[in-house]
XYZ file of N, CA and C in Angstrom:
810
model
N -55.214 -1.856 -26.818
C -55.991 -3.266 -26.129
C -56.496 -2.272 -24.833
N -57.874 -2.952 -24.178
C -58.222 -2.141 -23.052
C -57.089 -2.209 -21.712
N -57.104 -1.366 -20.914
C -56.484 -1.293 -20.109
C -56.629 -2.016 -18.889
N -56.305 -2.923 -18.118
C -56.931 -4.295 -17.608
C -56.464 -3.635 -15.989
N -56.891 -3.852 -15.166
C -56.624 -3.904 -14.060
C -55.881 -4.881 -12.902
N -54.907 -5.191 -13.458
C -54.430 -6.619 -13.032
C -53.986 -7.048 -11.525
N -54.291 -5.971 -10.402
C -53.897 -6.003 -9.358
C -55.116 -6.214 -8.947
N -56.407 -5.298 -9.333
C -58.038 -6.029 -8.660
C -57.983 -7.911 -9.594
N -57.942 -8.131 -10.740
C -58.081 -9.457 -11.204
C -57.307 -10.131 -9.722
N -56.244 -10.263 -9.798
C -55.182 -11.055 -9.012
C -55.776 -11.179 -7.591
N -57.029 -9.954 -7.308
C -57.351 -10.254 -6.095
C -58.102 -10.919 -5.860
N -59.397 -10.478 -6.736
C -60.747 -11.864 -7.578
C -60.105 -12.726 -7.574
N -59.160 -14.040 -8.079
C -59.048 -14.898 -7.761
C -58.203 -15.530 -6.967
N -57.926 -14.582 -6.429
C -57.584 -15.751 -5.141
C -57.853 -15.065 -4.144
N -58.552 -15.074 -4.261
C -60.160 -15.306 -3.112
C -60.964 -15.986 -3.271
N -61.609 -16.208 -4.780
C -62.092 -17.466 -5.186
C -61.591 -19.054 -4.743
N -60.066 -19.081 -5.234
C -59.184 -19.550 -5.330
C -59.209 -20.223 -4.345
N -59.281 -19.400 -2.965
C -58.930 -19.681 -1.903
C -60.003 -20.396 -0.885
N -61.679 -20.493 -1.409
C -62.188 -20.821 -1.314
C -62.660 -22.133 -1.627
N -62.722 -21.989 -2.989
C -63.264 -23.233 -3.573
C -62.593 -24.499 -3.034
N -61.421 -24.956 -2.642
C -61.161 -26.067 -2.560
C -62.300 -26.343 -0.999
N -62.209 -25.192 0.036
C -62.966 -25.103 1.587
C -64.451 -25.646 1.080
N -64.843 -25.408 -0.353
C -66.087 -25.574 -0.379
C -66.133 -26.802 -1.133
N -65.638 -28.255 -1.750
C -65.250 -28.964 -1.585
C -65.049 -29.995 -0.747
N -64.515 -29.356 0.280
C -64.003 -30.709 1.156
C -65.459 -30.529 2.447
N -65.751 -28.950 2.199
C -66.905 -29.453 2.889
C -68.180 -29.820 2.979
N -68.079 -30.277 1.409
C -69.036 -31.353 0.929
C -69.041 -32.818 0.423
N -67.496 -33.462 0.993
C -67.526 -34.758 1.379
C -67.131 -34.612 0.065
N -65.943 -35.842 -0.339
C -65.839 -36.880 -2.096
C -66.912 -37.618 -2.442
N -67.363 -36.868 -3.946
C -67.763 -37.640 -3.972
C -68.192 -38.630 -4.955
N -69.128 -39.962 -4.485
C -68.933 -41.535 -4.145
C -69.156 -42.060 -6.209
N -69.631 -41.759 -7.194
C -70.069 -41.537 -7.817
C -69.112 -40.526 -9.049
N -69.934 -40.909 -10.678
C -68.887 -40.550 -11.673
C -70.681 -39.311 -11.501
N -71.461 -39.698 -11.881
C -73.191 -38.606 -11.238
C -72.906 -37.591 -10.149
N -72.242 -37.754 -9.100
C -71.118 -37.179 -8.212
C -70.768 -35.989 -8.737
N -69.295 -36.502 -8.908
C -68.530 -35.489 -9.264
C -69.162 -34.652 -10.221
N -69.705 -34.987 -11.628
C -70.270 -33.742 -12.295
C -71.540 -33.018 -11.510
N -72.020 -33.829 -10.967
C -73.016 -32.488 -9.690
C -71.742 -31.664 -9.030
N -70.916 -32.009 -8.301
C -70.565 -31.350 -7.932
C -69.443 -30.693 -8.561
N -69.116 -30.514 -10.327
C -68.464 -29.099 -11.058
C -69.411 -28.914 -10.917
N -70.947 -28.883 -11.390
C -71.363 -27.563 -11.359
C -71.615 -26.953 -10.918
N -71.631 -27.404 -9.565
C -72.114 -26.700 -8.211
C -70.478 -25.296 -8.127
N -69.070 -26.558 -8.622
C -68.448 -25.461 -8.133
C -68.146 -24.714 -8.985
N -67.961 -25.164 -10.054
C -68.001 -24.426 -11.547
C -68.779 -23.152 -12.023
N -70.371 -23.131 -11.407
C -70.839 -21.708 -11.007
C -71.030 -21.210 -10.240
N -70.455 -22.058 -9.689
C -70.191 -20.972 -7.851
C -68.996 -19.862 -7.808
N -67.970 -20.442 -8.953
C -66.594 -20.163 -9.327
C -67.242 -18.596 -10.064
N -67.409 -19.766 -11.084
C -67.913 -18.066 -12.455
C -69.023 -17.133 -11.897
N -69.855 -17.264 -11.011
C -70.357 -16.104 -10.873
C -69.789 -15.263 -10.064
N -69.137 -15.590 -9.184
C -68.555 -14.545 -8.061
C -67.530 -14.120 -8.983
N -66.981 -14.112 -9.813
C -65.414 -13.873 -10.721
C -66.061 -12.518 -12.026
N -67.474 -13.444 -12.670
C -68.312 -12.402 -13.167
C -68.788 -10.738 -12.615
N -69.480 -11.412 -11.138
C -69.992 -10.465 -10.974
C -69.286 -9.209 -10.012
N -67.371 -9.670 -9.323
C -66.134 -9.460 -9.119
C -65.983 -7.861 -10.454
N -65.674 -8.685 -11.558
C -65.215 -8.580 -12.407
C -65.674 -7.325 -13.397
N -67.058 -7.504 -13.548
C -67.991 -6.660 -14.226
C -67.530 -5.585 -13.778
N -68.510 -4.886 -12.639
C -68.156 -3.614 -12.609
C -66.773 -2.942 -13.096
N -65.725 -4.156 -12.828
C -64.112 -2.820 -13.129
C -64.255 -2.306 -14.791
N -64.259 -3.462 -15.117
C -64.724 -3.505 -16.521
C -65.981 -3.787 -17.545
N -66.741 -2.699 -16.978
C -68.410 -2.853 -18.055
C -68.355 -2.901 -19.509
N -67.253 -2.787 -19.949
C -67.595 -2.299 -21.022
C -67.110 -3.366 -21.787
N -66.692 -4.830 -21.251
C -66.085 -5.720 -21.486
C -67.424 -7.390 -21.211
N -67.665 -8.149 -22.486
C -68.909 -8.919 -22.320
C -67.630 -10.146 -21.947
N -68.988 -11.391 -21.738
C -68.694 -12.867 -21.003
C -68.434 -13.697 -22.112
N -67.585 -14.406 -22.286
C -68.348 -15.878 -23.597
C -69.449 -16.489 -22.799
N -69.854 -16.632 -23.865
C -71.163 -18.613 -23.522
C -71.078 -19.645 -23.993
N -69.843 -19.416 -24.123
C -69.121 -20.707 -25.726
C -67.522 -21.822 -24.956
N -67.861 -21.633 -23.463
C -66.595 -22.330 -22.519
C -66.971 -23.869 -23.104
N -68.479 -24.422 -22.931
C -68.844 -25.558 -23.256
C -68.829 -26.216 -24.608
N -68.772 -24.869 -25.807
C -69.060 -25.538 -26.775
C -68.991 -25.097 -28.163
N -68.142 -26.400 -28.351
C -67.199 -26.437 -29.082
C -67.193 -25.802 -30.874
N -68.178 -25.815 -31.011
C -68.974 -25.660 -32.191
C -68.743 -23.912 -32.314
N -68.810 -23.479 -31.544
C -68.805 -21.770 -30.947
C -67.626 -21.380 -30.944
N -66.835 -22.418 -30.871
C -64.946 -21.648 -30.453
C -63.766 -21.517 -32.208
N -64.759 -22.517 -33.172
C -63.877 -22.187 -34.350
C -63.838 -20.691 -34.954
N -64.453 -20.277 -34.466
C -64.211 -18.098 -35.101
C -64.884 -17.521 -33.424
N -64.130 -16.133 -33.377
C -64.427 -15.781 -32.774
C -65.419 -15.072 -32.475
N -66.210 -15.167 -31.411
C -67.414 -14.509 -30.945
C -67.847 -13.792 -31.150
N -67.057 -12.286 -31.505
C -67.404 -10.977 -31.620
C -65.709 -10.174 -31.815
N -65.769 -9.258 -32.745
C -64.937 -8.076 -32.445
C -64.569 -7.172 -31.697
N -65.563 -7.274 -30.731
C -65.532 -6.422 -29.067
C -64.759 -7.313 -28.093
N -64.396 -6.561 -28.037
C -63.351 -7.434 -26.516
C -64.128 -8.118 -25.404
N -64.018 -9.492 -25.408
C -64.934 -9.840 -24.298
C -64.200 -11.320 -23.735
N -64.301 -11.415 -21.928
C -63.548 -12.161 -21.657
C -63.641 -13.733 -21.799
N -62.607 -15.064 -21.704
C -63.256 -16.452 -22.040
C -62.406 -16.640 -20.907
N -63.361 -17.810 -20.129
C -63.133 -17.509 -18.521
C -63.378 -19.174 -18.321
N -62.722 -19.651 -17.365
C -62.758 -21.497 -17.107
C -62.741 -21.318 -15.264
N -63.580 -20.969 -15.406
C -63.766 -21.084 -13.168
C -62.796 -22.013 -12.821
N -62.699 -23.092 -13.545
C -61.742 -24.121 -12.409
C -61.465 -25.348 -12.842
N -60.034 -24.681 -13.709
C -58.875 -26.036 -15.061
C -59.106 -27.079 -14.440
N -58.978 -28.187 -14.881
C -58.548 -29.553 -14.385
C -59.342 -29.664 -13.235
N -60.865 -29.618 -12.886
C -62.057 -29.727 -12.265
C -61.439 -30.928 -11.534
N -61.131 -32.479 -11.820
C -61.433 -33.453 -11.563
C -60.369 -33.664 -10.327
N -59.281 -32.753 -10.156
C -58.256 -32.890 -9.647
C -58.392 -32.080 -8.311
N -59.487 -31.009 -8.407
C -59.973 -30.104 -7.285
C -60.798 -31.257 -6.724
N -61.532 -31.530 -7.029
C -62.660 -32.845 -6.597
C -61.941 -33.481 -5.741
N -61.157 -34.326 -5.842
C -60.978 -35.749 -5.419
C -59.137 -35.313 -4.673
N -59.060 -34.096 -4.524
C -57.789 -33.799 -3.581
C -56.882 -33.146 -4.596
N -56.392 -33.198 -5.788
C -55.203 -33.204 -6.152
C -54.520 -31.820 -6.175
N -53.808 -31.846 -5.994
C -53.400 -30.759 -5.745
C -52.972 -29.784 -7.653
N -53.157 -29.955 -8.717
C -53.250 -28.940 -9.850
C -53.838 -28.685 -10.114
N -54.451 -27.556 -10.356
C -55.820 -27.408 -11.011
C -55.650 -25.340 -10.525
N -56.644 -24.890 -11.895
C -56.187 -22.878 -11.920
C -56.986 -22.967 -12.044
N -57.604 -21.891 -11.895
C -58.192 -20.747 -12.844
C -58.170 -19.610 -14.218
N -58.446 -19.549 -14.625
C -57.950 -19.619 -16.402
C -58.185 -18.187 -16.526
N -58.037 -17.542 -17.203
C -59.281 -15.923 -18.092
C -58.314 -15.181 -18.987
N -59.468 -15.368 -20.149
C -58.389 -14.371 -20.841
C -59.110 -13.579 -21.762
N -58.737 -12.559 -21.864
C -59.512 -11.194 -22.823
C -59.053 -11.265 -24.359
N -59.657 -11.714 -25.135
C -60.299 -11.938 -26.439
C -60.221 -10.250 -27.326
N -59.906 -10.054 -28.169
C -59.658 -8.795 -28.983
C -59.977 -8.397 -30.248
N -60.901 -7.983 -30.958
C -60.338 -8.161 -32.276
C -60.260 -9.618 -33.063
N -60.414 -10.765 -32.489
C -60.018 -12.235 -32.324
C -58.821 -12.405 -32.424
N -57.977 -11.605 -31.376
C -56.698 -12.228 -30.698
C -56.796 -12.297 -29.236
N -55.914 -13.385 -29.122
C -55.823 -13.023 -27.584
C -54.637 -12.101 -26.817
N -55.365 -10.841 -26.194
C -54.243 -9.832 -25.778
C -53.585 -9.455 -24.802
N -54.415 -10.607 -23.347
C -54.417 -10.607 -22.057
C -54.980 -11.852 -21.584
N -53.739 -12.318 -20.828
C -54.269 -13.781 -19.847
C -54.043 -13.749 -18.957
N -54.401 -14.187 -17.790
C -53.976 -14.579 -15.811
C -54.323 -16.214 -16.104
N -53.412 -16.958 -15.752
C -53.411 -17.782 -15.034
C -53.213 -18.210 -13.041
N -54.048 -18.586 -12.835
C -53.568 -18.732 -10.967
C -53.918 -20.445 -10.607
N -52.236 -20.639 -10.196
C -52.805 -22.116 -8.977
C -53.216 -21.579 -7.579
N -53.864 -21.919 -7.529
C -54.898 -21.742 -5.961
C -53.298 -22.170 -4.733
N -53.188 -23.569 -5.211
C -52.396 -24.548 -3.891
C -51.080 -23.615 -4.354
N -50.686 -23.307 -5.422
C -49.332 -23.324 -4.697
C -49.196 -21.150 -4.726
N -50.123 -20.275 -5.023
C -50.006 -19.293 -4.902
C -49.662 -18.607 -6.064
N -49.344 -19.171 -7.307
C -48.726 -18.522 -8.761
C -49.653 -17.878 -9.354
N -49.431 -16.888 -9.397
C -50.242 -16.065 -10.671
C -49.301 -16.263 -11.998
N -49.450 -16.062 -12.935
C -48.554 -16.240 -14.276
C -49.983 -14.882 -15.388
N -49.574 -14.670 -15.221
C -50.513 -13.204 -16.628
C -49.438 -12.594 -17.491
N -49.676 -12.715 -19.004
C -49.190 -11.947 -20.093
C -50.129 -11.457 -20.870
N -49.728 -10.718 -21.376
C -49.959 -9.057 -22.276
C -49.455 -9.179 -23.142
N -49.762 -8.639 -24.605
C -49.347 -8.881 -25.385
C -48.810 -7.585 -25.833
N -47.529 -8.234 -26.102
C -46.691 -7.597 -26.903
C -45.675 -6.992 -25.256
N -46.102 -7.291 -23.876
C -45.443 -6.921 -22.236
C -44.829 -8.021 -22.150
N -44.602 -9.185 -22.564
C -43.357 -10.061 -21.755
C -44.919 -10.974 -21.736
N -43.970 -11.746 -20.580
C -45.328 -13.011 -20.123
C -44.131 -12.975 -18.096
N -45.253 -13.056 -16.995
C -44.819 -13.026 -15.642
C -45.136 -13.607 -14.609
N -44.777 -14.541 -13.595
C -45.219 -15.396 -12.777
C -45.176 -14.534 -11.154
N -45.917 -14.034 -10.704
C -45.656 -13.269 -9.091
C -45.114 -11.781 -9.491
N -44.685 -11.770 -10.916
C -44.588 -10.229 -10.666
C -43.312 -10.642 -11.368
N -42.598 -10.876 -11.368
C -40.776 -11.395 -12.087
C -41.045 -11.955 -13.578
N -40.247 -11.476 -14.366
C -41.003 -12.280 -15.809
C -40.055 -14.081 -15.503
N -40.406 -14.413 -16.799
C -40.458 -15.719 -17.375
C -40.017 -16.423 -18.409
N -39.626 -16.947 -18.336
C -39.026 -17.459 -19.650
C -38.831 -18.792 -20.264
N -39.263 -19.590 -21.014
C -38.872 -21.106 -21.182
C -37.425 -22.142 -21.450
N -37.935 -23.127 -21.006
C -36.516 -23.628 -21.369
C -35.501 -22.964 -22.344
N -34.747 -24.034 -22.539
C -33.579 -23.297 -23.922
C -33.511 -25.180 -24.545
N -33.943 -26.540 -24.142
C -33.999 -27.605 -24.709
C -33.913 -27.339 -26.392
N -33.376 -28.145 -27.403
C -33.173 -28.487 -28.136
C -33.767 -29.436 -28.656
N -33.179 -31.034 -28.370
C -33.542 -32.311 -28.418
C -34.576 -32.950 -27.870
N -35.247 -34.013 -28.450
C -36.366 -34.729 -27.361
C -35.703 -35.322 -26.050
N -34.910 -36.102 -26.827
C -33.602 -36.941 -25.617
C -34.168 -36.308 -24.097
N -33.452 -35.170 -24.343
C -34.003 -34.303 -23.236
C -34.362 -33.615 -22.890
N -36.066 -33.475 -23.430
C -36.919 -32.781 -22.706
C -37.785 -33.881 -21.764
N -38.620 -32.953 -21.075
C -39.666 -33.575 -20.361
C -41.025 -33.062 -21.127
N -41.959 -33.789 -21.053
C -42.979 -33.328 -22.722
C -43.986 -33.802 -21.514
N -45.442 -32.522 -21.809
C -46.547 -32.834 -21.029
C -47.940 -32.774 -22.034
N -48.885 -33.605 -21.722
C -49.791 -33.955 -22.493
C -51.552 -34.126 -21.647
N -52.185 -33.556 -22.254
C -54.078 -34.186 -21.611
C -54.191 -34.973 -22.298
N -55.243 -36.170 -21.623
C -55.933 -36.749 -22.385
C -57.676 -35.665 -23.084
N -58.799 -36.434 -23.510
C -59.703 -35.890 -23.499
C -60.532 -35.214 -22.560
N -61.538 -33.981 -22.333
C -62.236 -34.532 -20.625
C -63.222 -35.398 -20.126
N -63.211 -36.240 -21.589
C -63.949 -37.651 -21.680
C -63.945 -38.028 -22.785
N -62.985 -39.153 -22.425
C -62.966 -39.946 -23.953
C -63.127 -41.012 -24.084
N -64.827 -41.718 -23.842
C -65.145 -41.235 -24.470
C -66.327 -40.993 -25.438
N -66.222 -39.929 -25.564
C -66.877 -39.095 -26.214
C -66.454 -38.234 -27.227
N -64.707 -38.542 -26.976
C -64.108 -38.279 -27.633
C -62.969 -39.238 -28.375
N -63.767 -39.957 -29.185
C -62.601 -40.988 -29.377
C -61.795 -41.233 -30.343
N -61.211 -40.176 -31.367
C -61.127 -39.696 -32.087
C -59.536 -38.568 -31.977
N -59.783 -37.570 -30.666
C -58.362 -37.546 -29.692
C -58.052 -38.367 -29.148
N -59.086 -39.103 -28.246
C -58.616 -40.089 -27.523
C -57.285 -41.107 -28.168
N -57.809 -41.517 -29.868
C -56.670 -42.228 -29.853
C -55.954 -41.074 -30.672
N -55.303 -40.185 -30.808
C -54.492 -39.381 -31.576
C -53.622 -38.947 -30.517
N -54.144 -39.321 -29.314
C -52.919 -38.569 -27.801
C -52.319 -40.467 -27.425
N -53.392 -41.431 -27.014
C -52.654 -42.633 -27.152
C -50.992 -42.860 -28.269
N -51.681 -42.101 -29.383
C -50.662 -42.546 -30.721
C -49.497 -41.431 -30.272
N -49.931 -40.222 -29.932
C -48.705 -39.550 -29.711
C -47.984 -39.724 -28.675
N -48.362 -40.166 -27.622
C -47.529 -41.092 -26.379
C -46.873 -42.684 -27.223
N -47.571 -43.027 -28.236
C -46.471 -44.358 -28.564
C -45.212 -43.628 -29.445
N -45.308 -42.319 -29.895
C -44.657 -42.293 -30.846
C -43.532 -41.401 -30.148
N -43.576 -40.684 -28.624
C -42.739 -39.377 -28.180
C -41.901 -40.148 -27.072
N -42.842 -40.816 -26.389
C -41.916 -41.116 -24.736
C -40.858 -42.034 -25.129
N -40.740 -42.668 -26.771
C -39.431 -43.400 -26.750
C -38.464 -42.109 -26.370
N -38.928 -41.164 -27.153
C -37.891 -40.337 -27.334
C -37.442 -39.197 -26.834
N -38.212 -39.395 -25.278
C -38.176 -37.685 -24.194
C -37.132 -38.811 -23.331
N -37.408 -37.628 -22.294
C -36.114 -37.494 -21.066
C -37.256 -38.180 -19.894
N -38.630 -37.716 -19.706
C -39.599 -38.026 -19.096
C -40.663 -37.255 -20.124
N -42.569 -37.924 -19.526
C -43.672 -37.385 -19.637
C -44.851 -37.212 -18.281
N -45.079 -36.331 -18.624
C -46.164 -35.845 -17.447
C -47.849 -35.789 -18.097
N -49.140 -36.492 -16.922
C -49.767 -35.779 -17.684
C -50.132 -35.588 -16.354
N -50.371 -33.926 -15.546
C -50.924 -33.405 -14.581
C -51.730 -32.794 -14.510
N -52.716 -32.734 -15.526
C -54.728 -32.159 -15.153
C -54.409 -30.756 -15.685
N -54.750 -29.930 -15.510
C -55.383 -28.277 -15.565
C -54.040 -28.340 -17.467
N -55.124 -27.840 -18.519
C -54.584 -27.927 -19.484
C -53.802 -26.320 -18.823
N -54.569 -25.060 -18.716
C -53.858 -23.485 -18.614
C -52.274 -23.770 -17.569
N -52.276 -24.598 -16.494
C -51.618 -24.916 -16.336
C -50.662 -25.237 -16.515
N -50.836 -26.520 -16.753
C -49.316 -27.126 -17.604
C -48.863 -25.952 -19.020
N -49.875 -25.284 -19.426
C -48.734 -24.448 -20.535
C -48.204 -23.057 -19.948
N -48.413 -23.033 -18.763
C -47.739 -22.173 -18.528
C -46.504 -22.578 -17.535
N -46.627 -23.562 -17.240
C -45.218 -24.791 -17.104
C -44.530 -24.636 -18.643
N -44.945 -24.616 -19.375
C -44.350 -24.466 -20.595
C -43.366 -23.236 -20.410
N -44.212 -22.012 -19.912
C -43.826 -20.497 -20.578
C -42.507 -20.667 -19.267
N -42.682 -21.106 -18.074
C -41.399 -20.618 -16.995
C -40.333 -21.615 -17.429
N -40.582 -23.232 -18.091
C -39.484 -23.215 -18.461
C -39.305 -25.244 -17.140
N -40.431 -25.024 -16.347
C -40.815 -26.231 -15.445
C -40.561 -27.168 -16.061
N -41.438 -27.167 -17.840
C -41.632 -28.333 -18.784
C -41.078 -28.094 -19.675
N -40.439 -28.922 -21.004
C -40.091 -28.200 -22.250
C -40.628 -28.233 -23.294
N -42.082 -29.266 -23.489
C -43.424 -29.034 -24.750
C -44.248 -29.584 -24.290
N -45.122 -29.596 -25.254
C -47.335 -30.224 -24.778
C -47.437 -29.951 -25.914
N -48.101 -31.317 -25.777
C -49.370 -31.369 -27.387
C -50.377 -31.890 -26.422
N -51.523 -31.593 -27.256
C -52.439 -31.584 -26.935
C -53.677 -32.223 -28.368
N -55.095 -32.921 -28.352
C -55.747 -32.951 -29.106
C -57.414 -32.748 -28.676
N -57.806 -31.890 -29.774
C -59.421 -31.754 -29.407
C -59.641 -30.063 -30.243
N -60.789 -29.923 -29.473
C -61.038 -29.268 -30.928
C -61.811 -27.716 -29.631
N -61.208 -27.520 -28.487
C -61.813 -25.750 -28.021
C -60.194 -25.499 -27.608
N -60.746 -24.422 -28.839
C -58.908 -23.687 -28.264
C -58.838 -22.879 -27.646
N -60.772 -22.486 -26.287
C -60.796 -21.791 -25.473
C -59.794 -22.345 -24.680
N -59.306 -23.907 -24.136
C -58.792 -24.765 -22.860
C -57.348 -23.481 -22.997
N -56.991 -23.353 -24.197
C -55.321 -22.819 -24.712
C -55.094 -21.670 -24.653
N -56.126 -20.843 -24.953
C -55.721 -19.351 -24.918
C -55.238 -18.209 -24.463
N -55.268 -18.568 -22.748
C -54.433 -17.823 -22.286
C -52.654 -18.108 -21.749
N -52.895 -20.367 -22.134
C -51.865 -20.092 -21.819
C -50.916 -20.017 -23.144
N -51.368 -20.172 -24.206
C -50.648 -19.798 -25.510
C -49.935 -18.406 -25.583
N -50.809 -17.319 -25.201
C -50.065 -15.520 -25.264
C -48.956 -16.450 -23.811
N -49.171 -16.465 -23.057
C -48.094 -16.493 -22.210
C -46.492 -17.126 -22.648
N -47.180 -18.764 -23.744
C -45.556 -18.755 -24.136
C -45.553 -18.553 -25.046
N -46.010 -17.707 -25.983
C -45.716 -16.929 -26.892
C -44.550 -15.539 -26.468
N -46.135 -14.988 -25.408
C -45.055 -14.105 -24.602
C -43.632 -13.347 -23.937
N -43.108 -15.401 -23.788
C -42.312 -15.387 -22.369
C -41.137 -16.282 -23.753
N -41.435 -16.394 -24.657
C -40.251 -16.787 -25.680
C -40.440 -17.632 -26.235
N -41.642 -18.757 -26.300
C -41.562 -20.188 -26.765
C -42.275 -20.071 -28.287
N -42.490 -21.627 -28.503
C -43.213 -21.156 -30.028
C -44.427 -21.979 -29.773
N -45.881 -21.710 -30.011
C -46.905 -22.234 -30.511
C -47.976 -23.044 -31.679
N -47.655 -24.141 -31.994
C -48.256 -24.495 -33.341
C -49.329 -25.745 -33.044
N -49.838 -25.896 -34.248
C -50.675 -27.214 -34.039
C -49.859 -28.548 -33.780
N -49.920 -29.594 -33.624
C -49.298 -30.697 -34.269
C -48.876 -31.069 -34.708
N -48.817 -30.494 -35.961
C -48.013 -31.231 -36.925
C -46.805 -29.512 -37.416
N -47.415 -28.636 -36.561
C -46.435 -27.353 -37.230
C -47.005 -26.280 -37.907
N -47.871 -26.660 -38.160
C -49.117 -25.352 -38.729
C -48.837 -24.061 -37.483
N -49.860 -23.499 -37.939
C -49.742 -22.196 -37.047
C -50.917 -22.166 -36.540
N -50.849 -21.751 -34.758
C -52.466 -22.147 -34.059
C -53.451 -21.143 -34.563
N -54.778 -21.499 -34.708
C -55.061 -20.832 -34.664
C -57.040 -21.323 -34.883
N -57.936 -19.532 -34.771
C -59.376 -20.476 -34.442
C -59.094 -21.619 -35.761
N -59.935 -22.254 -35.240
C -60.278 -24.014 -35.712
C -58.990 -25.273 -36.020
N -58.298 -24.761 -35.157
C -57.567 -25.495 -34.608
C -57.737 -26.667 -33.856
N -57.153 -27.975 -34.467
C -57.667 -29.594 -34.040
C -56.335 -30.312 -32.597
N -55.873 -29.259 -32.453
C -54.447 -29.693 -31.516
C -53.438 -28.797 -31.536
N -53.226 -28.772 -30.471
C -51.995 -27.044 -30.226
C -50.377 -28.278 -29.608
N -49.545 -27.972 -29.819
C -48.199 -27.849 -30.156
C -47.093 -27.108 -29.597
N -46.319 -27.169 -28.117
C -45.473 -26.167 -27.525
C -44.432 -26.364 -27.045
N -43.295 -25.604 -27.575
C -42.117 -25.912 -27.044
C -41.786 -24.146 -26.561
N -40.319 -24.392 -25.850
C -39.585 -23.293 -25.721
C -38.857 -23.157 -26.328
N -38.519 -23.541 -27.244
C -36.982 -23.137 -28.942
C -37.733 -24.063 -29.884
N -37.609 -23.308 -31.262
C -37.749 -23.608 -31.993
C -37.411 -25.074 -32.945
N -36.004 -24.940 -32.099
C -35.809 -26.840 -32.567
C -36.314 -27.842 -32.044
N -37.079 -27.630 -31.134
C -38.324 -28.603 -30.349
C -38.942 -28.947 -30.505
N -39.675 -27.468 -31.114
C -40.933 -27.648 -31.931
C -41.028 -27.892 -32.507
N -39.571 -28.149 -33.811
C -40.104 -28.703 -34.787
C -39.949 -30.481 -34.951
N -39.033 -31.010 -33.897
C -39.276 -32.087 -33.831
C -40.544 -32.589 -33.564
N -40.722 -31.590 -32.536
C -42.234 -32.394 -31.690
C -42.896 -32.296 -33.410
N -43.077 -31.614 -34.110
C -44.045 -31.942 -35.597
C -42.978 -32.572 -36.305
N -42.337 -33.378 -36.539
C -41.673 -33.933 -37.318
C -41.538 -35.241 -36.203
N -41.425 -36.119 -35.541
C -42.816 -37.115 -34.833
C -44.009 -37.397 -35.124
N -44.975 -36.350 -34.801
C -46.689 -36.362 -35.537
C -46.640 -36.628 -37.201
N -45.849 -35.503 -37.527
C -46.235 -35.899 -39.187
C -45.608 -37.224 -39.477
N -44.910 -37.896 -39.328
C -43.971 -39.065 -39.433
C -44.859 -39.851 -39.216
N -45.929 -39.747 -38.493
C -46.811 -41.156 -38.350
C -47.680 -41.061 -39.155
N -47.675 -42.625 -39.376
C -49.012 -43.243 -40.391
C -50.214 -43.491 -39.739
N -51.546 -42.819 -40.671
C -52.740 -42.726 -40.084
C -52.809 -44.646 -39.575
N -53.851 -44.344 -37.906
C -53.761 -45.852 -37.086
C -55.097 -46.375 -37.972
């Protein structure tokens, strides 16, 4: 695997993460949907430029994905050569509205596999990272998922589609999964940033996660983190999580993962 300068990456993400809310607050709260979209374009574009310009000289042989928002291009690896997948603001609505749960996510894909991932929570100053075969860490300390095995004891997380009006099928699947699982679990939450919710599964703050969509890049860094922490990652029906999947399910234990998959497989088509 390509050798990665974690310390330099951490410094870059912490700097960008500190400035993002300052830029957002200085511009005032958007008063319309169109205004939120413009703010996202401004902040996301600025953060992407800052991270790319700082990281590229450190790893000039690693290219950058061009498919963050292109779902069809995420059905398979863009290249066998190493490339970065960057989400400069995961949970952008939270940042723009002043909610605390958003993150910066960065993943290195090499030979079609996620081999290094970082998820940075600028609000809490928490940096999660994982490297294939090297474990998962939070601010340098090894992490592990929870050991819960039963739905009844578990806190599950999920996320709706980024635009439910454009992703009606995925919105319907999300609603169906909530109908199935909420009566069976201890508690359910929708927190915002997808990557950060997956990081919370990896460190045991929550026990399971399920989401429906077609953009695997939102999930790659978090999925690597969970696997390296010792957790389980599949699709919603318990099948292998891989390119082309249209859902993700994650849990701290194989038993809980199977109970989540059983619940979804038992659902009759709506």
